[in-house]
XYZ file of C-alpha atoms in Angstrom:
759
model
C 5.112 -12.197 21.929
C 3.443 -15.445 20.965
C 3.015 -16.395 24.602
C 1.114 -13.198 25.419
C -1.024 -13.744 22.344
C -1.832 -17.212 23.673
C -2.856 -15.677 27.016
C -5.150 -13.194 25.266
C -6.953 -15.772 23.160
C -7.210 -18.135 26.125
C -8.971 -15.570 28.273
C -11.311 -14.666 25.395
C -12.321 -18.299 25.016
C -12.837 -18.698 28.745
C -15.087 -15.665 29.138
C -17.012 -16.410 25.952
C -17.798 -19.965 26.944
C -19.612 -18.816 30.031
C -21.413 -15.867 28.508
C -22.860 -18.272 25.971
C -24.079 -20.667 28.629
C -25.234 -18.215 31.329
C -28.561 -19.786 32.250
C -30.449 -21.025 35.268
C -30.527 -24.646 36.396
C -33.398 -26.176 38.364
C -31.411 -28.961 40.049
C -29.017 -28.175 42.964
C -26.259 -30.573 41.766
C -26.239 -28.852 38.378
C -26.088 -25.421 40.010
C -23.029 -26.558 41.979
C -21.453 -28.109 38.887
C -21.913 -24.862 36.946
C -20.385 -22.767 39.742
C -17.234 -24.947 39.747
C -16.866 -25.157 35.973
C -14.393 -22.279 35.544
C -11.982 -22.999 38.378
C -12.477 -26.713 39.055
C -13.669 -28.453 35.891
C -12.601 -31.816 37.343
C -15.158 -31.364 40.157
C -17.820 -30.412 37.627
C -17.049 -33.623 35.754
C -17.419 -35.710 38.936
C -20.688 -34.055 39.990
C -22.334 -34.433 36.580
C -21.127 -38.028 36.261
C -22.617 -38.909 39.659
C -25.827 -37.091 38.757
C -26.229 -39.080 35.547
C -25.305 -42.424 37.128
C -27.257 -42.173 40.385
C -30.548 -40.942 38.958
C -32.816 -42.701 36.516
C -34.270 -40.875 33.539
C -37.952 -39.963 33.990
C -40.512 -40.092 31.204
C -42.978 -37.279 31.871
C -46.194 -37.286 29.875
C -46.406 -33.523 29.576
C -43.172 -32.208 28.027
C -44.221 -28.602 28.523
C -43.879 -28.989 32.293
C -40.300 -30.250 32.222
C -38.903 -26.727 32.179
C -40.516 -26.008 35.540
C -39.622 -29.291 37.188
C -37.459 -28.764 40.256
C -36.823 -32.517 40.657
C -38.189 -32.880 44.171
C -37.663 -36.627 43.779
C -33.886 -37.060 44.008
C -33.946 -40.488 42.434
C -34.939 -39.230 38.967
C -33.699 -36.723 36.424
C -35.801 -35.049 33.777
C -34.772 -35.134 30.109
C -34.077 -31.392 30.164
C -31.796 -31.624 33.219
C -30.114 -34.648 31.602
C -29.274 -32.467 28.595
C -28.022 -29.683 30.904
C -25.820 -32.131 32.818
C -24.300 -33.473 29.602
C -23.634 -29.930 28.380
C -21.801 -29.089 31.607
C -19.866 -32.360 31.401
C -18.814 -31.591 27.831
C -17.600 -28.113 28.785
C -15.584 -29.540 31.683
C -13.976 -32.085 29.363
C -13.151 -29.274 26.936
C -11.438 -27.258 29.680
C -9.534 -30.385 30.742
C -8.247 -30.788 27.167
C -10.234 -33.934 26.303
C -11.801 -32.754 23.035
C -12.822 -36.159 21.673
C -14.759 -37.028 24.828
C -16.281 -33.536 24.950
C -17.516 -33.873 21.371
C -19.023 -37.323 22.038
C -20.836 -36.078 25.153
C -22.240 -32.947 23.492
C -23.484 -35.016 20.562
C -25.276 -37.271 23.042
C -26.862 -34.190 24.648
C -27.965 -32.953 21.234
C -29.547 -36.316 20.425
C -31.552 -36.446 23.700
C -32.704 -32.851 23.215
C -33.787 -33.601 19.656
C -35.735 -36.731 20.678
C -37.586 -34.733 23.360
C -38.176 -31.801 20.977
C -36.094 -29.339 23.025
C -34.961 -27.302 20.028
C -33.487 -24.545 22.175
C -31.192 -27.101 23.845
C -30.450 -28.683 20.455
C -29.161 -25.382 19.122
C -27.262 -24.678 22.358
C -25.511 -28.021 22.016
C -24.555 -27.305 18.411
C -23.069 -23.944 19.389
C -20.998 -25.730 22.048
C -19.928 -28.355 19.517
C -18.693 -25.641 17.165
C -16.803 -24.021 20.035
C -15.067 -27.304 20.889
C -13.883 -27.706 17.297
C -12.505 -24.182 17.397
C -10.985 -24.043 20.898
C -9.711 -27.579 21.391
C -9.045 -28.780 17.846
C -8.176 -25.393 16.267
C -10.510 -26.386 13.441
C -12.017 -22.996 12.659
C -13.251 -24.120 9.220
C -15.436 -26.892 10.664
C -16.655 -24.619 13.453
C -17.682 -21.894 10.990
C -19.382 -24.446 8.752
C -21.431 -25.699 11.726
C -22.423 -22.177 12.752
C -23.461 -21.271 9.200
C -25.635 -24.391 8.979
C -27.094 -23.621 12.387
C -27.947 -20.074 11.320
C -29.914 -21.400 8.329
C -31.710 -23.992 10.444
C -32.720 -21.440 13.087
C -34.441 -19.329 10.431
C -36.803 -22.216 9.615
C -37.210 -23.569 13.154
C -40.847 -23.845 14.276
C -40.631 -25.378 17.775
C -38.996 -22.290 19.244
C -41.896 -19.885 19.452
C -40.426 -17.450 21.968
C -38.804 -14.633 20.018
C -36.469 -13.750 22.871
C -35.077 -17.303 22.999
C -34.458 -17.316 19.260
C -32.776 -13.918 19.422
C -30.557 -15.132 22.245
C -29.436 -18.123 20.195
C -28.739 -15.950 17.154
C -26.761 -13.537 19.317
C -24.679 -16.369 20.779
C -24.019 -17.799 17.326
C -22.979 -14.410 15.922
C -20.631 -13.693 18.838
C -18.942 -17.080 18.479
C -18.555 -16.658 14.709
C -17.133 -13.162 15.245
C -14.540 -14.462 17.704
C -13.500 -17.237 15.309
C -13.203 -14.814 12.390
C -11.208 -12.450 14.602
C -8.849 -15.232 15.713
C -8.051 -16.291 12.138
C -7.255 -12.733 11.075
C -10.483 -11.780 9.282
C -10.747 -8.401 10.932
C -13.482 -6.888 8.759
C -15.693 -9.997 8.772
C -15.440 -10.229 12.566
C -16.321 -6.565 12.986
C -19.406 -6.901 10.755
C -20.593 -9.863 12.810
C -20.045 -7.944 16.049
C -22.062 -5.007 14.699
C -24.871 -7.395 13.692
C -24.787 -9.003 17.134
C -25.148 -5.561 18.693
C -28.562 -5.259 17.028
C -29.789 -8.253 19.037
C -28.084 -6.950 22.182
C -30.066 -3.694 22.060
C -33.301 -5.727 22.054
C -32.207 -7.642 25.188
C -31.517 -4.483 27.254
C -29.183 -6.582 29.402
C -26.519 -4.603 31.305
C -24.350 -7.653 32.018
C -24.328 -8.708 28.375
C -23.637 -5.087 27.312
C -20.521 -5.076 29.487
C -19.464 -8.430 28.001
C -20.012 -7.107 24.476
C -17.909 -3.981 25.077
C -15.064 -6.028 26.546
C -15.242 -8.607 23.737
C -15.108 -5.828 21.134
C -12.145 -4.318 22.981
C -10.383 -7.704 22.928
C -11.002 -7.947 19.186
C -9.435 -4.541 18.562
C -6.536 -5.416 20.873
C -5.847 -8.651 18.992
C -5.595 -6.736 15.696
C -3.471 -3.933 17.167
C -6.174 -1.232 16.947
C -5.008 0.066 20.267
C -6.892 3.372 20.327
C -10.227 1.734 19.611
C -9.406 -1.110 21.990
C -8.732 1.414 24.754
C -12.066 3.147 24.066
C -14.087 -0.100 24.201
C -12.256 -1.571 27.184
C -12.615 1.623 29.212
C -16.322 1.795 28.310
C -16.768 -1.789 29.494
C -14.711 -1.101 32.617
C -16.778 1.925 33.717
C -20.050 0.163 32.902
C -18.912 -2.734 35.109
C -17.940 -0.299 37.892
C -21.325 1.426 37.624
C -23.079 -1.954 37.728
C -20.783 -3.181 40.583
C -19.985 -6.284 38.533
C -16.751 -7.454 40.179
C -15.968 -10.370 37.783
C -16.288 -8.105 34.735
C -14.216 -5.388 36.465
C -11.451 -7.955 36.971
C -11.724 -9.070 33.338
C -11.555 -5.444 32.137
C -8.529 -4.806 34.375
C -6.724 -7.783 32.852
C -7.433 -6.653 29.274
C -6.410 -3.074 30.046
C -3.194 -4.390 31.586
C -2.493 -6.326 28.365
C -3.169 -3.215 26.296
C -0.910 -0.954 28.360
C 1.796 -3.630 28.358
C 1.737 -3.729 24.553
C 1.967 0.082 24.454
C 4.838 -0.090 27.004
C 2.957 1.974 29.592
C 4.209 -0.324 32.316
C 3.054 1.614 35.388
C -0.593 1.573 34.236
C -0.246 -2.040 33.117
C 0.991 -3.073 36.578
C -1.808 -1.114 38.271
C -4.567 -2.861 36.314
C -2.915 -6.288 36.448
C -2.477 -6.052 40.231
C -6.163 -5.174 40.707
C -7.205 -8.108 38.516
C -4.840 -10.461 40.342
C -6.224 -9.441 43.747
C -9.743 -10.354 42.649
C -8.703 -13.680 41.103
C -6.709 -14.605 44.218
C -9.553 -13.616 46.579
C -12.087 -15.784 44.734
C -9.599 -18.588 43.939
C -9.850 -18.207 40.162
C -6.742 -20.290 39.583
C -6.629 -20.189 35.793
C -7.124 -16.413 35.522
C -4.709 -15.825 38.411
C -2.010 -17.811 36.608
C -2.424 -15.680 33.470
C -2.378 -12.455 35.467
C 0.775 -13.474 37.351
C 2.401 -14.329 34.013
C 1.479 -10.887 32.641
C 2.909 -9.139 35.721
C 6.102 -11.196 35.408
C 6.375 -10.257 31.713
C 6.087 -6.561 32.609
C 8.801 -6.879 35.251
C 10.989 -8.730 32.742
C 10.637 -5.939 30.171
C 11.535 -3.409 32.885
C 14.695 -5.380 33.695
C 13.459 -6.293 37.184
C 14.416 -9.938 36.767
C 14.117 -11.100 40.377
C 10.528 -9.876 40.618
C 9.828 -11.439 37.242
C 11.158 -14.806 38.458
C 9.005 -14.699 41.601
C 5.828 -14.104 39.604
C 6.730 -16.651 36.920
C 7.239 -19.307 39.613
C 3.937 -18.395 41.293
C 2.185 -18.675 37.938
C 3.896 -22.022 37.303
C 2.559 -23.359 40.621
C -0.962 -22.407 39.582
C -0.625 -23.985 36.118
C 0.809 -27.191 37.607
C -2.306 -27.462 39.783
C -4.472 -27.065 36.676
C -2.315 -29.606 34.775
C -2.015 -27.359 31.719
C 1.094 -28.758 30.058
C 1.203 -26.189 27.254
C 1.057 -23.190 29.587
C 3.496 -24.851 31.992
C 5.934 -25.378 29.115
C 5.580 -21.754 28.007
C 6.177 -20.527 31.567
C 9.313 -22.651 31.827
C 10.621 -20.988 28.673
C 9.992 -17.574 30.213
C 11.839 -18.637 33.378
C 14.711 -19.932 31.263
C 14.874 -16.602 29.409
C 15.046 -14.657 32.712
C 17.791 -16.949 34.025
C 19.670 -16.299 30.789
C 19.476 -12.558 31.495
C 20.922 -13.312 34.939
C 23.711 -15.448 33.379
C 22.587 -18.533 35.275
C 23.282 -20.979 32.463
C 22.647 -24.274 34.331
C 19.156 -23.135 35.352
C 18.489 -21.847 31.856
C 19.443 -25.211 30.377
C 17.319 -27.069 32.940
C 14.112 -25.127 32.188
C 14.625 -25.203 28.416
C 14.833 -29.003 28.520
C 11.712 -29.232 30.722
C 9.777 -26.915 28.399
C 10.814 -28.839 25.273
C 9.827 -32.187 26.800
C 6.400 -30.891 27.816
C 5.894 -29.303 24.388
C 6.814 -32.547 22.611
C 4.342 -34.474 24.786
C 1.521 -32.050 24.002
C 2.536 -31.602 20.331
C 2.912 -27.814 20.551
C 5.274 -26.858 17.706
C 5.319 -23.169 18.671
C 6.947 -23.880 22.056
C 9.294 -26.451 20.508
C 10.474 -23.835 18.019
C 10.889 -21.177 20.719
C 12.827 -23.599 22.957
C 15.207 -24.404 20.098
C 15.848 -20.723 19.417
C 16.372 -20.013 23.127
C 18.702 -23.049 23.298
C 20.672 -21.554 20.416
C 20.922 -18.225 22.224
C 22.165 -20.004 25.368
C 24.802 -21.932 23.429
C 25.863 -18.702 21.731
C 26.341 -17.081 25.161
C 28.382 -20.114 26.263
C 30.550 -19.874 23.135
C 29.326 -23.134 21.565
C 28.902 -21.619 18.097
C 28.328 -24.814 16.085
C 25.717 -26.104 18.526
C 24.106 -22.655 18.613
C 23.801 -22.491 14.814
C 22.342 -26.014 14.669
C 19.729 -25.226 17.324
C 18.850 -21.872 15.739
C 18.438 -23.330 12.279
C 16.209 -26.126 13.637
C 14.126 -23.556 15.504
C 13.810 -21.323 12.416
C 12.630 -24.261 10.306
C 9.920 -25.035 12.869
C 8.934 -21.339 13.203
C 8.722 -20.955 9.432
C 6.532 -24.063 9.164
C 3.980 -22.714 11.651
C 4.241 -19.103 10.427
C 5.510 -17.645 13.733
C 6.905 -14.317 12.482
C 8.092 -13.068 15.878
C 10.079 -16.258 16.471
C 11.586 -16.005 13.005
C 12.674 -12.420 13.667
C 14.292 -13.389 16.976
C 15.935 -16.481 15.477
C 17.357 -14.709 12.423
C 18.779 -11.916 14.594
C 20.556 -14.379 16.900
C 21.695 -16.579 13.990
C 23.249 -13.555 12.268
C 25.277 -12.848 15.420
C 26.357 -16.497 15.638
C 27.611 -16.531 12.036
C 29.355 -13.218 12.623
C 31.190 -14.603 15.678
C 32.197 -17.609 13.553
C 33.553 -15.176 10.956
C 31.044 -16.536 8.416
C 30.035 -13.086 7.196
C 28.227 -14.338 4.109
C 25.699 -16.401 6.084
C 25.511 -13.632 8.693
C 24.521 -11.218 5.927
C 21.928 -13.674 4.563
C 20.400 -14.031 8.030
C 20.354 -10.260 8.437
C 18.611 -9.825 5.062
C 15.996 -12.434 5.971
C 15.489 -10.556 9.231
C 15.001 -7.261 7.363
C 12.535 -8.860 4.943
C 10.495 -10.271 7.819
C 10.643 -6.932 9.619
C 9.536 -5.086 6.490
C 6.570 -7.448 6.155
C 5.670 -6.827 9.757
C 5.914 -3.089 9.274
C 3.653 -3.385 6.224
C 1.068 -5.136 8.366
C 1.437 -2.398 10.966
C 0.919 0.232 8.255
C -2.219 -1.542 7.082
C -3.383 -1.637 10.659
C -2.762 2.101 10.982
C -4.741 2.617 7.775
C -7.633 0.708 9.272
C -7.376 2.837 12.385
C -7.489 5.970 10.227
C -10.595 4.671 8.473
C -12.240 4.009 11.787
C -11.347 7.505 12.983
C -12.817 8.903 9.756
C -16.055 7.029 10.434
C -16.110 8.405 13.948
C -15.656 11.947 12.587
C -18.537 11.427 10.137
C -20.702 10.226 12.988
C -19.716 13.312 14.984
C -20.737 15.628 12.102
C -24.036 13.784 11.751
C -24.587 14.160 15.471
C -24.065 17.945 15.198
C -26.678 18.112 12.409
C -29.097 16.179 14.556
C -28.472 18.573 17.450
C -29.336 21.556 15.212
C -32.580 19.873 14.165
C -33.357 19.178 17.780
C -32.891 22.876 18.633
C -35.373 23.892 15.919
C -37.890 21.328 17.155
C -37.547 22.624 20.705
C -38.396 26.156 19.607
C -41.402 24.905 17.601
C -42.756 22.983 20.610
C -42.265 25.818 23.110
C -45.866 27.123 22.932
C -47.300 23.645 23.265
C -45.148 23.099 26.310
C -46.495 26.275 27.906
C -50.092 25.123 27.338
C -49.234 21.700 28.717
C -47.650 23.277 31.786
C -50.786 25.361 32.399
C -52.968 22.269 32.201
C -50.610 20.422 34.508
C -50.784 23.324 37.001
C -54.594 23.148 37.031
C -54.456 19.392 37.542
C -51.923 19.809 40.344
C -54.173 22.316 42.126
C -57.140 19.950 41.824
C -55.008 17.091 43.052
C -53.842 19.160 46.049
C -57.442 20.008 46.947
C -58.447 16.354 46.734
C -55.374 15.351 48.680
C -56.154 17.892 51.431
C -59.698 16.605 51.695
C -58.435 13.043 51.871
C -55.869 14.077 54.479
C -58.551 15.718 56.651
C -60.729 12.604 56.379
C -57.778 10.479 57.367
C -57.048 12.686 60.395
C -60.690 12.514 61.502
C -60.654 8.723 61.196
C -57.439 8.579 63.206
C -58.950 10.814 65.902
C -62.069 8.643 66.020
C -59.949 5.519 66.287
C -57.905 7.088 69.081
C -61.023 8.196 70.968
C -62.529 4.715 70.612
C -59.296 3.158 71.828
C -59.081 5.529 74.783
C -62.753 4.914 75.616
C -62.256 1.164 75.848
C -58.770 1.261 77.427
C -57.893 1.628 81.097
C -56.115 5.007 81.498
C -53.373 3.674 83.762
C -52.586 0.096 82.690
C -53.491 0.337 79.004
C -55.514 -2.906 79.165
C -59.138 -3.337 78.100
C -61.331 -1.623 80.653
C -64.744 -2.281 82.214
C -66.532 -0.545 79.341
C -65.022 -2.977 76.872
C -65.959 -5.852 79.181
C -69.582 -4.705 79.369
C -69.710 -4.263 75.582
C -68.064 -7.544 74.679
C -69.073 -9.980 77.422
C -72.842 -9.854 76.880
C -72.433 -10.479 73.128
C -69.996 -13.311 73.734
C -72.341 -15.035 76.194
C -75.330 -14.539 73.883
C -73.419 -16.172 71.048
C -72.549 -19.137 73.251
C -76.209 -19.456 74.327
C -77.418 -19.333 70.720
C -74.981 -22.058 69.681
C -76.124 -24.207 72.581
C -79.778 -23.790 71.631
C -79.027 -24.739 68.006
C -77.269 -27.872 69.210
C -80.087 -28.668 71.628
C -82.658 -28.361 68.788
C -80.529 -30.493 66.458
C -79.656 -27.687 64.043
C -75.959 -28.402 64.554
C -74.563 -31.901 65.067
C -71.696 -31.446 67.533
C -72.139 -29.822 70.918
C -70.367 -26.394 70.810
C -67.753 -27.161 73.414
C -65.418 -24.504 71.977
C -67.923 -21.824 73.102
C -67.492 -22.633 76.808
C -65.487 -20.025 78.704
C -63.388 -20.002 81.869
C -63.322 -16.871 84.016
C -60.761 -15.905 86.639
C -61.086 -12.654 88.586
C -57.941 -11.990 90.582
C -56.775 -9.226 92.883
C -53.093 -8.198 92.793
C -52.150 -7.150 96.303
C -49.084 -5.038 95.540
C -51.073 -2.653 93.324
C -53.191 -1.634 96.345
C -50.344 -0.083 98.251
C -47.953 1.012 95.517
C -49.311 4.552 95.305
C -49.120 5.008 99.097
C -45.648 3.514 99.386
C -43.917 4.973 96.288
C -45.931 8.007 95.276
C -48.251 8.905 92.474
C -45.740 9.132 89.576
C -44.013 5.847 90.384
C -47.384 4.240 90.958
C -48.567 5.274 87.493
C -45.348 3.989 85.918
C -45.549 0.667 87.781
C -49.189 0.120 86.861
C -48.483 0.909 83.168
C -45.497 -1.422 83.160
C -47.592 -4.184 84.755
C -50.346 -3.642 82.161
C -47.829 -3.885 79.290
C -46.485 -7.091 80.809
C -49.939 -8.697 80.988
C -50.751 -7.582 77.446
C -47.591 -9.292 76.141
C -48.117 -12.513 78.092
C -51.848 -13.068 77.484
C -52.269 -14.113 73.857
C -55.319 -14.778 71.722
C -57.824 -16.380 72.072
C -57.466 -15.619 75.801
C -58.101 -12.029 76.891
C -57.666 -9.931 80.015
C -59.497 -6.864 81.346
C -58.597 -4.305 84.021
C -61.720 -4.707 86.137
C -60.978 -2.213 88.899
C -58.001 -0.644 90.680
C -56.209 -3.878 91.636
C -58.511 -6.459 90.064
C -58.138 -8.119 86.652
C -60.493 -10.430 84.800
C -58.969 -13.248 82.746
C -61.168 -15.085 80.175
C -60.178 -18.028 77.996
C -62.018 -20.653 75.900
C -62.694 -23.909 77.709
C -63.255 -26.710 75.202
C -63.078 -29.415 77.887
C -66.163 -30.318 79.943
C -64.114 -30.730 83.105
C -61.130 -28.642 84.112
C -58.892 -28.402 87.107
C -59.247 -24.950 88.719
C -55.893 -25.404 90.451
C -54.186 -25.555 87.048
C -55.680 -22.212 86.035
C -54.872 -20.690 89.442
C -51.267 -21.917 89.212
C -50.962 -20.478 85.696
C -52.129 -17.054 86.885
C -49.875 -17.266 89.964
C -46.908 -18.163 87.729
C -47.775 -15.235 85.452
C -47.651 -12.829 88.425
C -44.563 -14.487 89.942
C -42.601 -13.996 86.722
C -43.216 -10.276 87.113
C -42.885 -9.795 90.886
C -39.970 -12.097 91.747
C -37.255 -10.080 89.860
C -38.585 -6.891 91.514
C -38.771 -8.406 95.020
C -42.311 -7.184 95.696
C -45.374 -8.826 97.199
C -46.801 -11.594 95.060
C -49.939 -12.747 96.948
C -53.142 -13.126 94.927
C -56.823 -13.703 95.633
C -58.363 -15.514 92.671
C -62.039 -16.266 92.077
C -62.972 -18.683 89.275
C -66.080 -19.933 87.504
C -67.114 -21.268 84.071
C -69.741 -20.254 81.601
C -72.303 -21.745 81.374
C -72.465 -21.821 85.143
C -75.438 -24.198 84.976
C -74.569 -27.097 82.603
C -78.213 -27.688 81.686
C -79.253 -24.062 81.260
C -77.029 -21.722 79.283
C -79.344 -18.730 79.612
C -80.266 -18.958 83.299
C -77.360 -16.730 84.425
C -76.451 -13.571 82.496
C -73.175 -11.641 82.286
C -73.845 -9.372 85.298
C -74.734 -12.308 87.483
C -71.611 -14.197 86.392
C -69.471 -11.195 87.349
C -71.260 -11.098 90.716
C -70.368 -14.754 91.297
C -66.718 -13.999 90.527
C -66.703 -11.032 92.904
C -68.192 -13.278 95.558
C -65.380 -15.837 95.082
C -62.709 -13.130 95.229
C -64.276 -11.816 98.423
C -64.025 -15.337 99.854
C -60.367 -15.431 98.779
C -59.746 -12.117 100.571
C -61.297 -13.530 103.754
C -58.961 -16.502 103.504
C -56.028 -14.155 103.034
C -56.956 -12.305 106.198
C -56.749 -15.558 108.157
C -53.949 -17.341 106.309
C -51.068 -15.561 104.587
C -50.175 -16.129 100.942
C -52.242 -16.491 97.777
C -55.659 -18.090 97.791
C -58.153 -19.107 95.166
C -61.830 -20.099 95.284
C -63.736 -21.838 92.502
C -67.519 -22.283 92.232
C -69.237 -24.696 89.840
C -72.794 -25.989 89.719
C -73.397 -29.720 89.593
C -74.705 -31.199 86.322
C -78.209 -31.757 87.760
C -78.543 -28.270 89.271
C -82.023 -26.908 88.360
C -82.234 -23.440 86.861
C -85.187 -22.592 89.123
C -82.931 -22.577 92.173
C -81.014 -19.637 90.728
C -83.959 -17.522 89.588
C -83.619 -14.637 92.018
C -82.808 -10.966 92.141
C -79.752 -11.779 94.262
C -77.423 -14.306 92.629
C -75.083 -14.316 95.618
C -77.834 -15.425 97.932
C -78.838 -18.101 95.403
C -75.262 -19.406 95.224
C -74.937 -19.578 99.017
C -78.243 -21.444 99.186
C -76.941 -23.745 96.430
C -73.751 -24.395 98.409
C -75.761 -25.369 101.451
C -77.989 -27.685 99.395
C -75.073 -29.270 97.548
C -76.087 -27.805 94.181
C -72.890 -25.711 93.972
C -69.445 -27.228 94.542
C -66.712 -25.173 96.172
C -63.019 -25.740 95.477
C -60.313 -23.666 97.104
C -56.604 -23.525 97.747
C -57.147 -24.577 101.403
C -59.070 -27.270 103.192
C -60.278 -24.796 105.793
C -63.904 -23.810 105.874
C -64.829 -20.712 103.929
C -66.985 -18.177 105.772
C -69.201 -16.494 103.181
C -70.299 -12.896 103.464
C -73.848 -12.964 104.919
C -74.812 -9.346 104.253
C -77.275 -10.394 101.552
C -80.383 -10.746 103.761
C -79.818 -14.464 103.749
C -82.056 -15.059 106.791
C -84.778 -12.724 105.607
C -87.952 -14.333 104.429
C -87.762 -14.363 100.619
C -91.508 -14.240 100.378
């Protein structure tokens, strides 16, 4: 039918237009406009119009950088993105059936691209211009003339230096020319162009474009009734799309296969493929394709005599076309609905939809639908017994069909007209109509015979290719035998190389295992066996180096070798005793004690982050060290932080949370970095923890003690073999300040021969 032919060509044009323009856009509004182009061209038009109006055109000095410009500044648009926006706008106008505006816009895009020396975009615009002349104006001659001129110009184009870009343009041009030649009945010319385009496609190695090519070739064969070859190409494209999981192309292939099976009257397969395509189009709201698919399903039901189902699908398709405001397709659908109502003998409805279709066709200037409506009107009047009116309508429809060369309409009209004359007892005119019908049918059969001849020629070519393939296979067998010895030698060499590789790999594997063992031993050596934290060995190895580095930086600053005083090298130390770890083994047993201590160690390791660090000093004591960039610090803040750290762990478990915390800073003496070493600093911290324990014995709860020397404290006062005794002397003399969590007096441990004569 003419209507189904219109559906086929419409889908071809739709899919081709987007394969030709499949490219990336650097601006988000253009990406959105492109994504809406197929289903909502009106939205694409609005977005591109706003983009062009709301942004000013930039004038970059370096044109080569325009292709990489992402337009971070949303108030400007680059010349290249301006061209892209105009191209999208032109395509939207084309889909909305505004060809004159589309042509004006694409010419503007071409002009801007030419001024800015974007030859790739110039040629893209010209391909689009040719497509508009073909699709919207049905001016295939002008379109072909443009493409031929473009082909000559591309051969001599210098600005496009990238071979791949030039090949892509040539491929697009060839595919468009092939589709035009195919649509105007030049089967052989179209096939030659498609074969030539395949040469460029092989160079691209693009799976998506390969699928598109196979489906386009299948559509070409389907249009010219080469059904066997169409089936082969469409199935190839379908399985390639399935393998590539390309859902849009699978839906497209399903639609084309449904058309093919419908033409071959294999209705069950046609319905299967059409239903699958319709499900995809409905899921992704592809309104235009869904309308065509629903129309195809309705046509299948109509041919099966299932008129109620056909009506349902025709009405659903009409709703979709009304949303798209496609008057021509809406008119054609109304004719189909009228024809189904005629089968159901509902003459008022038939008349109503014929009138609606004719009015829409007259508005859009579509002579094909006008002619079909007149013939269908004649058939209706014949059914109603209005023979004179029927003959008048049929003759008017036949004149229109003859003028536009619609053979199928002429066949239908002559058949009905012959019956009308026969019922009027005008056997002479009935015979003339029947003879005209037979002449038209004979011409159609001749075309079908020619088509079958072409199919036979194609099958002959395929057989020749098959014979050539067999000859090539024989040659390949001979070559395999000739290369057998060389393969054996190669395999021997490969075996030797494999053995050498395995030996090297084993050696490398052993080295790797030894390194892993060494790493594990080192880790175990410096890790506490129960908590998993850094142990006392790591503290002894790291602390001395850290303090020496701080002392060296201080000396460099003191001598003027560095400008700023190295405040970031000052350290804060907090030695704290966790009470619950003392009794956990006695209260809960060895296994649970190990598990609790490991869990507590993991908790501390997660909470204490770089650059701070924590060490497991002894059974229930932990040393916390952090950088102290500030000259003065509040010890209570640090004590509260450590208390909060322990509380977060103990409170959910309901266990004892009391702490004894001893704190000091390095350097302990502000004026002498090197006066107190790492062992002495640890001794000071132990002394403060011991004081905290004594407080805990008198007063329940957590306690902390902090020692710090005054700024004027002389280093000589701390030069002694007993740092504890020196600190206690310093406390008495006011050289060392004591801060604690309580205002009560701290009783220091006097077992350091404090009253013994030092001399």
